[in-house]
Amino acid sequence: MLKQTRVIILHRMPYSDSSLIVKGFCFDFGVLSFLVKSAKSKNSPFKASLDPLSESEIVFNDSGKSDLHFIREASLIDWFPNLRKNLEKTAMAEVIAEILLRYLPAGLSQELDFRYTEKAFQILDRSENFQDVLARWLWHIADCEGYALNFSECIRCGTPISQIPADFSFESGGSICANCLGVFRPHYSPEFLQDIAHLVFRLPLQNPRQIEEEFFKYLKSHLGENREIKSYHWLQEVRNYAFCNTNS
């Protein structure tokens, strides 16, 4: 049966001298694997449409007998060229791709996850204000996968929290009000707690990397996969290298 969908290409690997296996995140079917015959040929009709970190429209054959599908047609929607010119942007996109490959189920529609991923790639490609993209994407993905945190009310007493929480607990699932915190010291700094509020109200984050790291650990623990995300280490190395060059 032929099916048509939009797909963000996450990864590809050689299958033979002329063919490739491509893993993509599909709007309608989640993460799927595809066999692309003669993809390495200079006359291949696919060309850049199946490059990693690109978005394309594909038609593929789903026989229902295998997890490996055959792509029949592919047309490029967006190659995200500016994303590829910036090493930190590319590394952030690679982290997103690896998390999707690791955690998302195959065969199930993940429409919201796809839209948030597409939006993240568009911001990385078209904006210079991209530093909080990964933090916000992790927040949205946690929500989409059923691990949403409570920002709007205290997780202990239910009191509405309209501004900055007195503390925050990833382990317990959300914000803590001043009355429930009592005489105890908060786990997080005032800057971090302000960033939590800024996430909700879509305001700029002061330290997106700390938010990013906490959501990253939260998502890993709840999805039951504790292996390291290699691209995240690469992202940190890229940032450290850029910082060292700026201060040299």
PDB file of C-alpha atoms in Angstrom:
ATOM      1  CA  MET A   1       0.000   0.000   0.000  1.00  0.00           C
ATOM      2  CA  LEU A   2       1.358   3.428  -0.975  1.00  0.00           C
ATOM      3  CA  LYS A   3       1.320   6.120   1.703  1.00  0.00           C
ATOM      4  CA  GLN A   4       2.234   9.792   1.604  1.00  0.00           C
ATOM      5  CA  THR A   5       3.550  11.917   4.466  1.00  0.00           C
ATOM      6  CA  ARG A   6       5.889  14.714   5.470  1.00  0.00           C
ATOM      7  CA  VAL A   7       9.096  13.541   7.079  1.00  0.00           C
ATOM      8  CA  ILE A   8      12.079  15.046   8.882  1.00  0.00           C
ATOM      9  CA  ILE A   9      15.163  12.988   8.078  1.00  0.00           C
ATOM     10  CA  LEU A  10      16.933  12.018  11.300  1.00  0.00           C
ATOM     11  CA  HIS A  11      19.678   9.655  10.199  1.00  0.00           C
ATOM     12  CA  ARG A  12      20.911   7.563   7.314  1.00  0.00           C
ATOM     13  CA  MET A  13      23.439   4.770   6.914  1.00  0.00           C
ATOM     14  CA  PRO A  14      24.837   2.679   4.052  1.00  0.00           C
ATOM     15  CA  TYR A  15      23.017  -0.553   3.280  1.00  0.00           C
ATOM     16  CA  SER A  16      24.980  -1.714   0.249  1.00  0.00           C
ATOM     17  CA  ASP A  17      27.278  -0.231  -2.366  1.00  0.00           C
ATOM     18  CA  SER A  18      24.376   1.703  -3.845  1.00  0.00           C
ATOM     19  CA  SER A  19      21.583   1.811  -1.253  1.00  0.00           C
ATOM     20  CA  LEU A  20      20.868   3.567   2.033  1.00  0.00           C
ATOM     21  CA  ILE A  21      18.748   2.983   5.088  1.00  0.00           C
ATOM     22  CA  VAL A  22      17.094   6.236   6.124  1.00  0.00           C
ATOM     23  CA  LYS A  23      15.378   6.876   9.449  1.00  0.00           C
ATOM     24  CA  GLY A  24      12.798   9.628   9.438  1.00  0.00           C
ATOM     25  CA  PHE A  25      10.245  11.218  11.748  1.00  0.00           C
ATOM     26  CA  CYS A  26       6.927  11.167   9.875  1.00  0.00           C
ATOM     27  CA  PHE A  27       4.001  13.485  10.520  1.00  0.00           C
ATOM     28  CA  ASP A  28       1.518  10.607  10.310  1.00  0.00           C
ATOM     29  CA  PHE A  29       3.517   7.556  11.420  1.00  0.00           C
ATOM     30  CA  GLY A  30       6.185   8.547  13.960  1.00  0.00           C
ATOM     31  CA  VAL A  31       9.739   7.295  13.428  1.00  0.00           C
ATOM     32  CA  LEU A  32      10.088   4.843  10.524  1.00  0.00           C
ATOM     33  CA  SER A  33      12.969   3.177   8.675  1.00  0.00           C
ATOM     34  CA  PHE A  34      13.216   3.211   4.884  1.00  0.00           C
ATOM     35  CA  LEU A  35      15.311   1.390   2.324  1.00  0.00           C
ATOM     36  CA  VAL A  36      16.314   3.664  -0.543  1.00  0.00           C
ATOM     37  CA  LYS A  37      17.675   1.723  -3.498  1.00  0.00           C
ATOM     38  CA  SER A  38      20.355   3.292  -5.714  1.00  0.00           C
ATOM     39  CA  ALA A  39      20.397   6.332  -3.415  1.00  0.00           C
ATOM     40  CA  LYS A  40      24.164   6.747  -3.857  1.00  0.00           C
ATOM     41  CA  SER A  41      23.950   6.941  -7.623  1.00  0.00           C
ATOM     42  CA  LYS A  42      24.685  10.332  -9.172  1.00  0.00           C
ATOM     43  CA  ASN A  43      21.443   9.901 -11.089  1.00  0.00           C
ATOM     44  CA  SER A  44      19.396   9.254  -7.966  1.00  0.00           C
ATOM     45  CA  PRO A  45      16.081  11.157  -8.086  1.00  0.00           C
ATOM     46  CA  PHE A  46      16.200  11.772  -4.334  1.00  0.00           C
ATOM     47  CA  LYS A  47      19.395  13.833  -3.986  1.00  0.00           C
ATOM     48  CA  ALA A  48      19.116  16.358  -1.098  1.00  0.00           C
ATOM     49  CA  SER A  49      15.547  15.348  -0.255  1.00  0.00           C
ATOM     50  CA  LEU A  50      16.843  12.568   2.007  1.00  0.00           C
ATOM     51  CA  ASP A  51      19.754  14.440   3.612  1.00  0.00           C
ATOM     52  CA  PRO A  52      19.800  14.272   7.428  1.00  0.00           C
ATOM     53  CA  LEU A  53      18.111  17.260   9.094  1.00  0.00           C
ATOM     54  CA  SER A  54      16.014  18.080   6.030  1.00  0.00           C
ATOM     55  CA  GLU A  55      12.226  18.005   5.645  1.00  0.00           C
ATOM     56  CA  SER A  56      10.607  16.331   2.645  1.00  0.00           C
ATOM     57  CA  GLU A  57       7.353  14.969   1.291  1.00  0.00           C
ATOM     58  CA  ILE A  58       7.629  11.252   0.558  1.00  0.00           C
ATOM     59  CA  VAL A  59       5.586   8.454  -0.933  1.00  0.00           C
ATOM     60  CA  PHE A  60       6.487   5.015   0.381  1.00  0.00           C
ATOM     61  CA  ASN A  61       5.320   1.451   0.065  1.00  0.00           C
ATOM     62  CA  ASP A  62       4.053  -0.108   3.300  1.00  0.00           C
ATOM     63  CA  SER A  63       3.616  -3.823   2.776  1.00  0.00           C
ATOM     64  CA  GLY A  64       2.704  -4.427   6.404  1.00  0.00           C
ATOM     65  CA  LYS A  65       5.167  -7.329   6.529  1.00  0.00           C
ATOM     66  CA  SER A  66       8.342  -5.510   7.505  1.00  0.00           C
ATOM     67  CA  ASP A  67       9.577  -2.579   9.593  1.00  0.00           C
ATOM     68  CA  LEU A  68      11.651  -1.495   6.587  1.00  0.00           C
ATOM     69  CA  HIS A  69       9.699   0.480   3.977  1.00  0.00           C
ATOM     70  CA  PHE A  70      10.554   1.444   0.398  1.00  0.00           C
ATOM     71  CA  ILE A  71      10.547   5.099  -0.625  1.00  0.00           C
ATOM     72  CA  ARG A  72       9.097   5.595  -4.111  1.00  0.00           C
ATOM     73  CA  GLU A  73       9.107   9.394  -4.353  1.00  0.00           C
ATOM     74  CA  ALA A  74      10.641  12.245  -2.353  1.00  0.00           C
ATOM     75  CA  SER A  75      10.437  15.998  -2.833  1.00  0.00           C
ATOM     76  CA  LEU A  76      12.373  18.461  -0.697  1.00  0.00           C
ATOM     77  CA  ILE A  77      10.375  20.915   1.450  1.00  0.00           C
ATOM     78  CA  ASP A  78      13.186  22.573   3.421  1.00  0.00           C
ATOM     79  CA  TRP A  79      16.916  21.850   3.589  1.00  0.00           C
ATOM     80  CA  PHE A  80      17.420  24.350   6.457  1.00  0.00           C
ATOM     81  CA  PRO A  81      20.605  25.748   4.895  1.00  0.00           C
ATOM     82  CA  ASN A  82      21.355  28.368   7.557  1.00  0.00           C
ATOM     83  CA  LEU A  83      21.074  25.786  10.322  1.00  0.00           C
ATOM     84  CA  ARG A  84      23.954  23.896   8.679  1.00  0.00           C
ATOM     85  CA  LYS A  85      26.204  26.964   8.599  1.00  0.00           C
ATOM     86  CA  ASN A  86      26.300  27.295  12.393  1.00  0.00           C
ATOM     87  CA  LEU A  87      27.948  24.503  14.387  1.00  0.00           C
ATOM     88  CA  GLU A  88      25.934  25.071  17.570  1.00  0.00           C
ATOM     89  CA  LYS A  89      22.648  25.118  15.637  1.00  0.00           C
ATOM     90  CA  THR A  90      23.615  21.897  13.859  1.00  0.00           C
ATOM     91  CA  ALA A  91      24.544  20.255  17.161  1.00  0.00           C
ATOM     92  CA  MET A  92      21.199  21.257  18.713  1.00  0.00           C
ATOM     93  CA  ALA A  93      19.356  19.774  15.739  1.00  0.00           C
ATOM     94  CA  GLU A  94      21.402  16.573  16.088  1.00  0.00           C
ATOM     95  CA  VAL A  95      20.375  16.310  19.765  1.00  0.00           C
ATOM     96  CA  ILE A  96      16.712  16.625  18.769  1.00  0.00           C
ATOM     97  CA  ALA A  97      17.170  13.975  16.072  1.00  0.00           C
ATOM     98  CA  GLU A  98      18.871  11.514  18.433  1.00  0.00           C
ATOM     99  CA  ILE A  99      16.209  11.926  21.129  1.00  0.00           C
ATOM    100  CA  LEU A 100      13.450  11.287  18.568  1.00  0.00           C
ATOM    101  CA  LEU A 101      15.260   8.185  17.312  1.00  0.00           C
ATOM    102  CA  ARG A 102      15.798   6.905  20.838  1.00  0.00           C
ATOM    103  CA  TYR A 103      12.439   7.563  22.423  1.00  0.00           C
ATOM    104  CA  LEU A 104       9.558   7.972  19.988  1.00  0.00           C
ATOM    105  CA  PRO A 105       7.488   4.921  18.993  1.00  0.00           C
ATOM    106  CA  ALA A 106       7.186   3.785  15.391  1.00  0.00           C
ATOM    107  CA  GLY A 107       3.942   3.547  13.473  1.00  0.00           C
ATOM    108  CA  LEU A 108       1.925   5.993  15.597  1.00  0.00           C
ATOM    109  CA  SER A 109       0.961   9.524  14.592  1.00  0.00           C
ATOM    110  CA  GLN A 110       2.941  12.096  16.574  1.00  0.00           C
ATOM    111  CA  GLU A 111       1.439  15.254  15.110  1.00  0.00           C
ATOM    112  CA  LEU A 112       2.254  17.641  17.963  1.00  0.00           C
ATOM    113  CA  ASP A 113       5.787  16.284  18.371  1.00  0.00           C
ATOM    114  CA  PHE A 114       6.289  16.763  14.626  1.00  0.00           C
ATOM    115  CA  ARG A 115       4.999  20.331  14.664  1.00  0.00           C
ATOM    116  CA  TYR A 116       7.220  21.292  17.597  1.00  0.00           C
ATOM    117  CA  THR A 117      10.216  19.675  15.914  1.00  0.00           C
ATOM    118  CA  GLU A 118       9.515  21.396  12.612  1.00  0.00           C
ATOM    119  CA  LYS A 119       9.162  24.740  14.431  1.00  0.00           C
ATOM    120  CA  ALA A 120      12.445  24.188  16.303  1.00  0.00           C
ATOM    121  CA  PHE A 121      14.278  23.505  13.031  1.00  0.00           C
ATOM    122  CA  GLN A 122      12.728  26.599  11.441  1.00  0.00           C
ATOM    123  CA  ILE A 123      13.874  28.817  14.333  1.00  0.00           C
ATOM    124  CA  LEU A 124      17.367  27.318  14.215  1.00  0.00           C
ATOM    125  CA  ASP A 125      17.461  28.018  10.493  1.00  0.00           C
ATOM    126  CA  ARG A 126      15.952  31.499  10.411  1.00  0.00           C
ATOM    127  CA  SER A 127      16.642  33.240  13.715  1.00  0.00           C
ATOM    128  CA  GLU A 128      19.687  34.484  15.578  1.00  0.00           C
ATOM    129  CA  ASN A 129      17.774  34.158  18.863  1.00  0.00           C
ATOM    130  CA  PHE A 130      17.979  30.383  19.025  1.00  0.00           C
ATOM    131  CA  GLN A 131      19.658  29.736  22.374  1.00  0.00           C
ATOM    132  CA  ASP A 132      16.485  28.521  24.136  1.00  0.00           C
ATOM    133  CA  VAL A 133      15.189  26.343  21.279  1.00  0.00           C
ATOM    134  CA  LEU A 134      16.321  23.027  22.742  1.00  0.00           C
ATOM    135  CA  ALA A 135      15.053  23.849  26.245  1.00  0.00           C
ATOM    136  CA  ARG A 136      11.610  24.752  24.921  1.00  0.00           C
ATOM    137  CA  TRP A 137      11.512  21.726  22.622  1.00  0.00           C
ATOM    138  CA  LEU A 138      12.306  19.381  25.532  1.00  0.00           C
ATOM    139  CA  TRP A 139       9.530  21.005  27.560  1.00  0.00           C
ATOM    140  CA  HIS A 140       6.998  20.509  24.748  1.00  0.00           C
ATOM    141  CA  ILE A 141       8.089  16.924  24.070  1.00  0.00           C
ATOM    142  CA  ALA A 142       7.752  15.998  27.750  1.00  0.00           C
ATOM    143  CA  ASP A 143       4.209  17.391  27.593  1.00  0.00           C
ATOM    144  CA  CYS A 144       3.381  15.549  24.342  1.00  0.00           C
ATOM    145  CA  GLU A 145       4.650  12.232  25.700  1.00  0.00           C
ATOM    146  CA  GLY A 146       2.485  12.445  28.822  1.00  0.00           C
ATOM    147  CA  TYR A 147       5.075  13.739  31.295  1.00  0.00           C
ATOM    148  CA  ALA A 148       3.864  17.323  31.601  1.00  0.00           C
ATOM    149  CA  LEU A 149       4.970  19.328  34.618  1.00  0.00           C
ATOM    150  CA  ASN A 150       2.529  21.513  36.570  1.00  0.00           C
ATOM    151  CA  PHE A 151       3.500  25.172  36.226  1.00  0.00           C
ATOM    152  CA  SER A 152       0.162  26.813  36.984  1.00  0.00           C
ATOM    153  CA  GLU A 153      -0.538  25.588  40.525  1.00  0.00           C
ATOM    154  CA  CYS A 154       1.276  24.204  43.556  1.00  0.00           C
ATOM    155  CA  ILE A 155       1.672  20.442  43.346  1.00  0.00           C
ATOM    156  CA  ARG A 156       1.149  20.136  47.133  1.00  0.00           C
ATOM    157  CA  CYS A 157      -1.832  22.350  47.937  1.00  0.00           C
ATOM    158  CA  GLY A 158      -3.236  23.342  44.553  1.00  0.00           C
ATOM    159  CA  THR A 159      -2.805  27.102  45.073  1.00  0.00           C
ATOM    160  CA  PRO A 160      -2.640  28.900  41.695  1.00  0.00           C
ATOM    161  CA  ILE A 161       0.809  30.249  40.833  1.00  0.00           C
ATOM    162  CA  SER A 162       0.469  33.298  38.626  1.00  0.00           C
ATOM    163  CA  GLN A 163       4.087  34.464  38.639  1.00  0.00           C
ATOM    164  CA  ILE A 164       7.323  32.886  39.943  1.00  0.00           C
ATOM    165  CA  PRO A 165       7.126  29.679  42.046  1.00  0.00           C
ATOM    166  CA  ALA A 166       8.923  29.546  45.396  1.00  0.00           C
ATOM    167  CA  ASP A 167      10.551  26.280  44.313  1.00  0.00           C
ATOM    168  CA  PHE A 168      10.273  23.606  41.663  1.00  0.00           C
ATOM    169  CA  SER A 169      10.458  19.829  41.872  1.00  0.00           C
ATOM    170  CA  PHE A 170      11.067  17.743  38.740  1.00  0.00           C
ATOM    171  CA  GLU A 171      10.785  14.581  40.853  1.00  0.00           C
ATOM    172  CA  SER A 172       7.340  15.508  42.220  1.00  0.00           C
ATOM    173  CA  GLY A 173       6.066  17.057  39.026  1.00  0.00           C
ATOM    174  CA  GLY A 174       6.016  20.830  39.205  1.00  0.00           C
ATOM    175  CA  SER A 175       5.836  24.134  41.072  1.00  0.00           C
ATOM    176  CA  ILE A 176       5.783  24.684  44.826  1.00  0.00           C
ATOM    177  CA  CYS A 177       4.220  27.759  46.447  1.00  0.00           C
ATOM    178  CA  ALA A 178       5.783  29.835  49.253  1.00  0.00           C
ATOM    179  CA  ASN A 179       3.418  28.474  51.940  1.00  0.00           C
ATOM    180  CA  CYS A 180       4.288  24.853  51.150  1.00  0.00           C
ATOM    181  CA  LEU A 181       8.011  25.599  50.927  1.00  0.00           C
ATOM    182  CA  GLY A 182       7.855  27.176  54.385  1.00  0.00           C
ATOM    183  CA  VAL A 183      11.228  27.580  56.087  1.00  0.00           C
ATOM    184  CA  PHE A 184      13.039  25.264  53.679  1.00  0.00           C
ATOM    185  CA  ARG A 185      15.507  26.587  51.148  1.00  0.00           C
ATOM    186  CA  PRO A 186      14.512  26.186  47.485  1.00  0.00           C
ATOM    187  CA  HIS A 187      16.417  23.662  45.387  1.00  0.00           C
ATOM    188  CA  TYR A 188      16.911  26.178  42.598  1.00  0.00           C
ATOM    189  CA  SER A 189      18.213  29.716  42.282  1.00  0.00           C
ATOM    190  CA  PRO A 190      15.858  32.702  41.842  1.00  0.00           C
ATOM    191  CA  GLU A 191      17.130  33.026  38.245  1.00  0.00           C
ATOM    192  CA  PHE A 192      16.182  29.419  37.465  1.00  0.00           C
ATOM    193  CA  LEU A 193      12.724  29.819  39.002  1.00  0.00           C
ATOM    194  CA  GLN A 194      12.202  32.997  37.019  1.00  0.00           C
ATOM    195  CA  ASP A 195      13.136  31.109  33.861  1.00  0.00           C
ATOM    196  CA  ILE A 196      10.507  28.498  34.740  1.00  0.00           C
ATOM    197  CA  ALA A 197       7.918  31.299  34.736  1.00  0.00           C
ATOM    198  CA  HIS A 198       9.376  32.703  31.521  1.00  0.00           C
ATOM    199  CA  LEU A 199       8.907  29.322  29.849  1.00  0.00           C
ATOM    200  CA  VAL A 200       5.192  29.456  30.534  1.00  0.00           C
ATOM    201  CA  PHE A 201       4.766  33.056  29.396  1.00  0.00           C
ATOM    202  CA  ARG A 202       7.084  32.615  26.380  1.00  0.00           C
ATOM    203  CA  LEU A 203       9.534  35.228  27.592  1.00  0.00           C
ATOM    204  CA  PRO A 204      13.315  35.109  26.920  1.00  0.00           C
ATOM    205  CA  LEU A 205      15.254  32.771  29.215  1.00  0.00           C
ATOM    206  CA  GLN A 206      18.231  34.045  31.215  1.00  0.00           C
ATOM    207  CA  ASN A 207      19.987  30.684  31.383  1.00  0.00           C
ATOM    208  CA  PRO A 208      18.409  28.313  28.850  1.00  0.00           C
ATOM    209  CA  ARG A 209      21.206  25.748  29.267  1.00  0.00           C
ATOM    210  CA  GLN A 210      20.292  25.015  32.883  1.00  0.00           C
ATOM    211  CA  ILE A 211      16.616  24.619  31.970  1.00  0.00           C
ATOM    212  CA  GLU A 212      17.708  22.424  29.066  1.00  0.00           C
ATOM    213  CA  GLU A 213      19.863  20.184  31.284  1.00  0.00           C
ATOM    214  CA  GLU A 214      17.119  19.694  33.883  1.00  0.00           C
ATOM    215  CA  PHE A 215      14.472  18.847  31.276  1.00  0.00           C
ATOM    216  CA  PHE A 216      16.939  16.560  29.547  1.00  0.00           C
ATOM    217  CA  LYS A 217      17.488  14.561  32.761  1.00  0.00           C
ATOM    218  CA  TYR A 218      13.764  14.581  33.505  1.00  0.00           C
ATOM    219  CA  LEU A 219      12.829  13.213  30.092  1.00  0.00           C
ATOM    220  CA  LYS A 220      15.489  10.494  30.219  1.00  0.00           C
ATOM    221  CA  SER A 221      14.389   9.268  33.647  1.00  0.00           C
ATOM    222  CA  HIS A 222      10.707   9.119  32.725  1.00  0.00           C
ATOM    223  CA  LEU A 223      11.150   7.449  29.362  1.00  0.00           C
ATOM    224  CA  GLY A 224      13.161   4.619  30.919  1.00  0.00           C
ATOM    225  CA  GLU A 225      16.273   4.995  28.786  1.00  0.00           C
ATOM    226  CA  ASN A 226      19.429   5.908  30.685  1.00  0.00           C
ATOM    227  CA  ARG A 227      22.001   5.616  27.895  1.00  0.00           C
ATOM    228  CA  GLU A 228      23.935   8.745  27.081  1.00  0.00           C
ATOM    229  CA  ILE A 229      22.884  10.909  24.168  1.00  0.00           C
ATOM    230  CA  LYS A 230      26.161  11.244  22.293  1.00  0.00           C
ATOM    231  CA  SER A 231      25.116  14.330  20.371  1.00  0.00           C
ATOM    232  CA  TYR A 232      24.443  16.148  23.654  1.00  0.00           C
ATOM    233  CA  HIS A 233      28.092  15.726  24.634  1.00  0.00           C
ATOM    234  CA  TRP A 234      29.050  17.048  21.226  1.00  0.00           C
ATOM    235  CA  LEU A 235      26.786  20.081  21.732  1.00  0.00           C
ATOM    236  CA  GLN A 236      28.514  20.834  25.039  1.00  0.00           C
ATOM    237  CA  GLU A 237      31.935  20.541  23.410  1.00  0.00           C
ATOM    238  CA  VAL A 238      30.872  22.906  20.623  1.00  0.00           C
ATOM    239  CA  ARG A 239      29.686  25.445  23.182  1.00  0.00           C
ATOM    240  CA  ASN A 240      32.847  25.153  25.246  1.00  0.00           C
ATOM    241  CA  TYR A 241      34.968  25.603  22.130  1.00  0.00           C
ATOM    242  CA  ALA A 242      32.995  28.695  21.106  1.00  0.00           C
ATOM    243  CA  PHE A 243      33.301  30.120  24.639  1.00  0.00           C
ATOM    244  CA  CYS A 244      37.061  29.566  24.704  1.00  0.00           C
ATOM    245  CA  ASN A 245      37.484  31.255  21.308  1.00  0.00           C
ATOM    246  CA  THR A 246      35.378  34.227  22.416  1.00  0.00           C
ATOM    247  CA  ASN A 247      37.546  34.737  25.481  1.00  0.00           C
ATOM    248  CA  SER A 248      40.940  34.070  23.883  1.00  0.00           C
TER     249      SER A 248
END
